[in-house]
Every structure is written in structure tokens, then in C-alpha cells.
Short mmCIF file of C-alpha atoms and ligand atoms in Angstrom, two decimals:
data_model
loop_
_atom_site.label_atom_id
_atom_site.label_comp_id
_atom_site.label_asym_id
_atom_site.label_seq_id
_atom_site.Cartn_x
_atom_site.Cartn_y
_atom_site.Cartn_z
CA UNK A 9 0.33 -0.06 -0.23
CA UNK A 10 1.37 3.35 -0.84
CA UNK A 11 0.48 6.18 1.82
CA UNK A 12 0.48 9.95 0.54
CA UNK A 13 2.62 12.30 3.49
CA UNK A 14 2.62 15.96 3.14
CA UNK A 15 4.22 16.83 6.16
CA UNK A 16 7.71 16.18 8.13
CA UNK A 17 6.31 15.38 11.04
CA UNK A 18 4.35 12.48 9.34
CA UNK A 19 7.38 11.33 7.26
CA UNK A 20 9.32 11.50 10.33
CA UNK A 21 7.09 9.46 12.72
CA UNK A 22 6.24 6.85 10.03
CA UNK A 23 10.10 6.26 9.21
CA UNK A 24 10.66 5.66 12.71
CA UNK A 25 8.52 2.79 12.79
CA UNK A 26 9.76 1.46 9.29
CA UNK A 27 12.69 -1.27 8.15
CA UNK A 28 15.75 -0.28 7.12
CA UNK A 29 17.01 0.10 4.35
CA UNK A 30 15.31 3.00 3.32
CA UNK A 31 15.70 4.15 -0.03
CA UNK A 32 14.82 7.84 -1.61
CA UNK A 33 13.84 8.64 -4.97
CA UNK A 34 13.74 12.59 -5.67
CA UNK A 35 11.63 14.19 -8.11
CA UNK A 36 9.99 17.19 -9.21
CA UNK A 37 6.38 14.55 -10.43
CA UNK A 38 6.01 14.74 -13.93
CA UNK A 39 7.37 11.22 -13.63
CA UNK A 40 8.24 8.91 -16.91
CA UNK A 41 10.11 5.94 -17.63
CA UNK A 42 13.29 7.13 -16.38
CA UNK A 43 11.85 8.28 -12.82
CA UNK A 44 10.37 4.67 -12.76
CA UNK A 45 13.65 3.19 -13.54
CA UNK A 46 14.73 4.66 -10.13
CA UNK A 47 11.43 3.50 -8.80
CA UNK A 48 12.18 0.13 -9.60
CA UNK A 49 16.01 0.18 -8.27
CA UNK A 50 14.74 1.67 -5.15
CA UNK A 51 11.94 -1.03 -4.67
CA UNK A 52 14.44 -3.43 -5.46
CA UNK A 53 17.23 -2.73 -3.27
CA UNK A 54 15.27 -1.19 0.05
CA UNK A 55 12.82 -2.49 2.45
CA UNK A 56 11.20 0.97 2.42
CA UNK A 57 11.00 3.02 -0.85
CA UNK A 58 10.04 6.47 -0.61
CA UNK A 59 9.56 9.00 -3.55
CA UNK A 60 9.35 13.05 -3.02
CA UNK A 61 7.81 15.23 -5.30
CA UNK A 62 8.38 18.90 -5.10
CA UNK A 63 8.67 21.30 -7.44
CA UNK A 64 11.82 23.29 -6.04
CA UNK A 65 11.86 26.74 -6.61
CA UNK A 66 15.44 27.75 -5.72
CA UNK A 67 16.50 25.52 -8.97
CA UNK A 68 14.71 27.60 -11.68
CA UNK A 69 15.87 30.76 -13.07
CA UNK A 70 13.58 34.25 -13.47
CA UNK A 71 12.74 33.51 -17.16
CA UNK A 72 12.72 29.70 -16.64
CA UNK A 73 9.48 27.19 -16.18
CA UNK A 74 8.86 27.33 -12.62
CA UNK A 75 4.84 28.35 -12.87
CA UNK A 76 4.38 25.97 -15.88
CA UNK A 77 6.22 22.96 -14.75
CA UNK A 78 3.86 19.84 -15.03
CA UNK A 79 2.20 19.12 -11.97
CA UNK A 80 0.17 16.12 -11.66
CA UNK A 81 0.34 14.83 -8.36
CA UNK A 82 -2.91 12.24 -8.81
CA UNK A 83 -0.99 10.24 -11.60
CA UNK A 84 2.02 10.56 -9.98
CA UNK A 85 0.95 8.84 -7.14
CA UNK A 86 -0.52 6.52 -9.19
CA UNK A 87 2.70 5.81 -10.69
CA UNK A 88 4.03 5.20 -8.05
CA UNK A 89 1.58 3.22 -6.41
CA UNK A 90 1.64 1.13 -9.32
CA UNK A 91 5.98 0.20 -8.35
CA UNK A 92 5.05 -0.44 -4.88
CA UNK A 93 6.35 2.58 -3.19
CA UNK A 94 5.36 2.79 0.32
CA UNK A 95 5.45 6.46 0.84
CA UNK A 96 4.99 9.48 -1.21
CA UNK A 97 6.22 12.44 0.57
CA UNK A 98 5.07 15.71 -1.09
CA UNK A 99 5.65 18.58 0.81
CA UNK A 100 4.45 22.23 0.64
CA UNK A 101 7.09 24.95 -0.25
CA UNK A 102 6.59 26.15 3.26
CA UNK A 103 7.71 22.85 5.00
CA UNK A 104 10.88 22.59 3.06
CA UNK A 105 11.50 26.55 2.95
CA UNK A 106 9.98 27.78 6.21
CA UNK A 107 12.10 30.69 6.18
CA UNK A 108 10.73 31.51 2.65
CA UNK A 109 13.06 31.11 -0.80
CA UNK A 110 15.47 33.67 0.15
CA UNK A 111 16.88 31.23 2.25
CA UNK A 112 20.84 30.29 2.85
CA UNK A 113 21.72 28.23 -0.07
CA UNK A 114 24.55 25.95 -0.52
CA UNK A 115 27.36 26.63 -3.07
CA UNK A 116 28.57 23.68 -4.82
CA UNK A 117 32.11 24.14 -5.92
CA UNK A 118 32.66 26.77 -9.60
CA UNK A 119 34.75 23.77 -11.14
CA UNK A 120 31.66 21.57 -10.80
CA UNK A 121 28.84 24.05 -11.05
CA UNK A 122 29.96 26.72 -13.17
CA UNK A 123 30.74 24.96 -16.13
CA UNK A 124 28.43 22.98 -19.12
CA UNK A 125 24.58 23.81 -17.64
CA UNK A 126 25.92 25.92 -14.78
CA UNK A 127 27.20 28.79 -17.36
CA UNK A 128 23.61 29.53 -18.69
CA UNK A 129 21.87 28.66 -15.40
CA UNK A 130 23.26 30.56 -12.92
CA UNK A 131 22.27 29.08 -9.16
CA UNK A 132 20.91 26.17 -10.54
CA UNK A 133 22.96 23.85 -8.87
CA UNK A 134 23.23 25.80 -5.87
CA UNK A 135 19.58 25.36 -6.06
CA UNK A 136 19.43 21.50 -6.28
CA UNK A 137 22.13 20.76 -3.93
CA UNK A 138 19.74 22.94 -1.25
CA UNK A 139 16.58 20.99 -1.71
CA UNK A 140 18.31 17.76 -1.83
CA UNK A 141 20.77 18.32 1.44
CA UNK A 142 17.03 19.36 3.09
CA UNK A 143 15.20 16.11 1.80
CA UNK A 144 18.54 14.09 2.92
CA UNK A 145 18.37 15.63 6.27
CA UNK A 146 14.55 14.57 7.04
CA UNK A 147 14.35 11.47 5.30
CA UNK A 148 18.19 10.01 6.11
CA UNK A 149 17.75 7.37 3.41
CA UNK A 150 20.15 4.72 3.29
CA UNK A 151 20.19 5.23 -0.37
CA UNK A 152 19.38 7.70 -2.87
CA UNK A 153 18.65 7.72 -6.64
CA UNK A 154 19.61 9.79 -9.75
CA UNK A 155 19.45 9.50 -13.37
CA UNK A 156 22.65 9.68 -15.12
CA UNK A 157 20.81 11.96 -17.98
CA UNK A 158 21.63 15.17 -15.46
CA UNK A 159 25.21 14.27 -15.06
CA UNK A 160 26.36 17.16 -13.76
CA UNK A 161 23.65 17.07 -11.29
CA UNK A 162 25.13 13.49 -10.43
CA UNK A 163 27.92 14.66 -10.02
CA UNK A 164 27.06 17.59 -7.74
CA UNK A 165 25.30 15.33 -5.44
CA UNK A 166 27.97 12.82 -4.97
CA UNK A 167 30.22 15.95 -3.62
CA UNK A 168 27.29 17.35 -1.48
CA UNK A 169 27.16 13.91 0.42
CA UNK A 170 31.28 14.21 0.83
CA UNK A 171 31.33 17.55 1.71
CA UNK A 172 28.56 17.40 4.34
CA UNK A 173 29.81 13.52 5.61
CA UNK A 174 26.20 12.65 4.70
CA UNK A 175 26.25 8.79 4.97
CA UNK A 176 23.26 8.17 2.37
CA UNK A 177 24.93 6.46 -0.69
CA UNK A 178 24.29 8.01 -4.18
CA UNK A 179 23.18 5.33 -6.59
CA UNK A 180 23.20 6.06 -10.50
CA UNK A 181 20.72 4.74 -12.59
CA UNK A 182 21.30 4.79 -16.78
CA UNK A 183 19.43 7.23 -19.10
CA UNK A 184 16.32 5.77 -20.34
CA UNK A 185 15.43 6.62 -23.92
CA UNK A 186 12.48 6.90 -25.73
CA UNK A 187 11.89 4.44 -28.79
CA UNK A 188 13.52 7.24 -31.51
CA UNK A 189 16.62 7.54 -28.78
CA UNK A 190 15.59 10.57 -27.22
CA UNK A 191 16.33 10.79 -23.59
CA UNK A 192 13.18 10.29 -21.48
CA UNK A 193 12.76 13.82 -19.73
CA UNK A 194 9.74 15.68 -17.96
CA UNK A 195 10.07 18.39 -20.61
CA UNK A 196 9.57 16.11 -23.41
CA UNK A 197 5.66 17.01 -22.93
CA UNK A 198 6.44 20.41 -24.27
CA UNK A 199 7.50 18.66 -27.62
CA UNK A 200 5.60 18.23 -30.73
CA UNK A 201 5.94 14.87 -32.13
CA UNK A 202 7.64 16.72 -35.17
CA UNK A 203 10.17 18.59 -32.85
CA UNK A 204 10.34 14.93 -31.15
CA UNK A 205 12.02 13.35 -34.17
CA UNK A 206 14.12 16.21 -34.51
CA UNK A 207 15.42 15.98 -30.85
CA UNK A 208 16.49 12.33 -31.45
CA UNK A 209 19.35 13.34 -33.43
CA UNK A 210 21.06 14.84 -30.55
CA UNK A 211 21.22 11.07 -29.34
CA UNK A 212 22.45 10.35 -32.83
CA UNK A 213 25.17 12.95 -32.55
CA UNK A 214 26.54 11.74 -29.29
CA UNK A 215 26.68 8.36 -30.84
CA UNK A 216 28.35 9.74 -33.72
CA UNK A 217 30.81 11.47 -31.63
CA UNK A 218 31.63 7.80 -29.83
CA UNK A 219 31.86 5.99 -33.14
CA UNK A 220 34.15 8.48 -34.24
CA UNK A 221 36.55 8.15 -31.09
CA UNK A 222 36.68 4.41 -31.42
CA UNK A 223 37.50 4.60 -35.13
CA UNK A 224 40.91 5.54 -34.14
CA UNK A 225 41.11 8.24 -36.59
CA UNK A 226 39.63 11.41 -34.75
CA UNK A 227 40.44 13.14 -31.62
CA UNK A 228 37.94 14.68 -29.21
CA UNK A 229 37.80 18.04 -30.98
CA UNK A 230 37.45 16.70 -34.52
CA UNK A 231 34.75 14.16 -33.35
CA UNK A 232 32.75 17.04 -31.79
CA UNK A 233 32.91 19.34 -34.85
CA UNK A 234 31.82 16.38 -37.00
CA UNK A 235 28.91 15.81 -34.93
CA UNK A 236 28.42 19.56 -34.67
CA UNK A 237 28.50 19.53 -38.41
CA UNK A 238 25.82 16.89 -38.55
CA UNK A 239 23.41 18.72 -36.40
CA UNK A 240 23.90 21.63 -38.09
CA UNK A 241 21.11 20.11 -41.12
CA UNK A 242 18.64 20.45 -38.21
CA UNK A 243 18.11 24.49 -38.04
CA UNK A 244 15.43 23.90 -35.02
CA UNK A 245 18.13 22.74 -33.04
CA UNK A 246 20.36 25.38 -31.12
CA UNK A 247 22.89 23.96 -29.36
CA UNK A 248 24.51 25.58 -26.50
CA UNK A 249 27.30 22.98 -25.51
CA UNK A 250 28.82 20.03 -27.07
CA UNK A 251 31.94 19.15 -24.42
CA UNK A 252 34.16 16.45 -23.71
CA UNK A 253 34.39 15.84 -19.89
CA UNK A 254 36.48 13.58 -17.50
CA UNK A 255 34.89 10.97 -15.94
CA UNK A 256 36.31 11.21 -12.84
CA UNK A 257 35.84 14.75 -12.19
CA UNK A 258 34.21 16.69 -15.20
CA UNK A 259 37.72 18.31 -15.71
CA UNK A 260 38.35 19.19 -19.26
CA UNK A 261 40.06 16.22 -21.22
CA UNK A 262 43.23 15.72 -22.97
CA UNK A 263 42.33 15.62 -26.79
CA UNK A 264 43.64 12.52 -27.88
CA UNK A 265 42.17 10.42 -25.02
CA UNK A 266 40.00 7.64 -26.14
CA UNK A 267 37.90 6.31 -22.67
CA UNK A 268 37.51 7.60 -19.48
CA UNK A 269 35.28 10.62 -20.44
CA UNK A 270 31.72 11.40 -21.60
CA UNK A 271 30.38 13.55 -24.18
CA UNK A 272 27.50 15.97 -22.72
CA UNK A 273 25.77 18.06 -24.77
CA UNK A 274 22.59 21.06 -24.20
CA UNK A 275 20.43 22.32 -27.11
CA UNK A 276 17.30 24.20 -27.16
CA UNK A 277 14.36 23.33 -29.55
CA UNK A 278 12.06 26.46 -29.45
CA UNK A 279 11.71 27.21 -25.80
CA UNK A 280 12.59 23.30 -24.87
CA UNK A 281 16.00 22.61 -22.98
CA UNK A 282 17.02 19.46 -23.28
CA UNK A 283 20.42 17.36 -22.19
CA UNK A 284 21.82 14.55 -23.06
CA UNK A 285 25.06 12.35 -22.63
CA UNK A 286 27.55 9.55 -23.66
CA UNK A 287 30.09 7.72 -21.86
CA UNK A 288 33.11 6.74 -23.64
O1 LIG B 330 16.53 15.85 -11.39
C1 LIG B 330 15.47 16.55 -10.90
O2 LIG B 330 13.99 16.30 -10.78
C2 LIG B 330 15.85 17.64 -9.87
O3 LIG B 330 17.00 18.20 -10.30
C3 LIG B 330 15.80 16.72 -8.30
C4 LIG B 330 16.68 16.04 -7.93
C5 LIG B 330 14.24 16.29 -8.22
C6 LIG B 330 16.02 18.13 -7.28
O4 LIG B 330 14.96 19.20 -7.47
#
């Protein structure tokens, strides 16, 4: 049975009586196949499985989609019920930010937070780190689940748990894709069918870069250039970045490296911002 819980007191009370291990799946709702894979991993690993649903105002920029972000609690609850989550924790903003959203925030290190998406989304990762620290503090889970699509977020969360000596283990789950290769994202609902087809070329461009590195004749810069040339056929895709970053710490990588790194990209189709990555 799945129980909906709205207050910190109630979730703490039920957790005091729940079996360990406890697993937490953080979400902003609008659950899709990517979230379901996290929910399944959590359900499989842990005696008590919790999903939280909270659209975190702190991680949205002033011109981003906080107000129109899809909110479907009833439907999300059903998804959690179907996958046998024990508790859906869906607190109000006041529960999480009692001092309001001008609260003190956590500042992740610039070499992680100001690169890639951080270049255009100022304060985004500070907002993510702040909300995750609050939820980890409330729930104190043994495991917390994140998807590899939001790869930079995953590295920030790993930094967060280390920095604040939080004993929760961070579990990373692989990217789930739609049948055409497009990475699952809550923002895909904003795309038309035609735009989804165009967006699927982002994953193709990552696959192409990987193939070109594997061929042994392309350096990283040349492989990126080839992928950008491929993407330039689709004028609706506005690239924000296409970069290679070290697997260890998301640092820059030597141009001749052939493994141990990721290609990561961000692009806009209309006003919808999409990200994706591939590992080498
Ligand atoms: O990835 C997300 O949906 C959000 O950034 C998260 C981790 C739930 C924090 O608000």
C-alpha cells in the first residue's frame, strides 16, 4: 500500500517505525520512464521505498518554466502505487523552506557548478544542492537514486554527500530513452511529435562522436566538430554546448583521450531545453 504524506512530522513518524534500509527517489513529479527506472531500483534494493515530489523553486531561473512546470500529483501518485512505493512525500513549499525561498543556499564548487549547464543556468545547482540536502536531512535514507541523464547534477550530489559527510549512498541509474533514442525528460511533453523526431538527432550526434573516437582516427575536438556539422542539418536545434568531460571529476580532457570521459550536450528546440550525454 502506498501512503501520501505531506508533512515533515508525519514522514519522520512513519520512518521511525519503518524497516531499514530506506531508499529515496527525489523527483519534481511529472514522472516518466526515467523516474520509473529509479523507482524500480529503489524498490528492488530497499525495504522501505520513498519517492518525494517537490517542484523546487530554488533551482529555476527567473526566465525558466517554474510556473508552468507540469504538476500532476494524482497521476504521479498512481505511478508510485503501481510500482509499490511505500510513501510518497509531497510537502508544500513552506514545509521545505519555512524561512521562504530567500534562504541560505549551498554553493557547490565552481569547477563543478559553473561549467556545462551552470554557464547558462546561474544558481541552478546551488538550488539543487540546497533542496537535496534538506530532503536527505529529513529522510536520512540509506540510498538515494539519481539518473545519469542529469550527469552534472549527479556529480554535484556526490560532492554534497562527501562535503557534508552525509552517509547516504548515491546510486546512479542509466539513461532511459524513448523508442527514437530521445532521452526521457519531464520537459519532452512540451515537444510536438515533429520536434521529438528532430530532438532524437541529439542522441544520434552523441553516438556519432563515440563511433568517431572508437574509429581511432578522430581526436575529441574533431569528433565534436563532426557531430556539430551533423546537427547543423537541423536548424530547429539550437546548440548550447557539446563538450567532452573527464569521468573522474568532469574536468576538461586531453584531446587525444579515447576513454574514461563523457560527451555531454545541451540544446534548445523552440523554448524547450534538452540535455543528454554518452560515456566512452
Ligand atoms: O532531477 C530533478 O528532477 C531535480 O533536479 C531534483 C533532483 C528532484 C531536485 O529538485
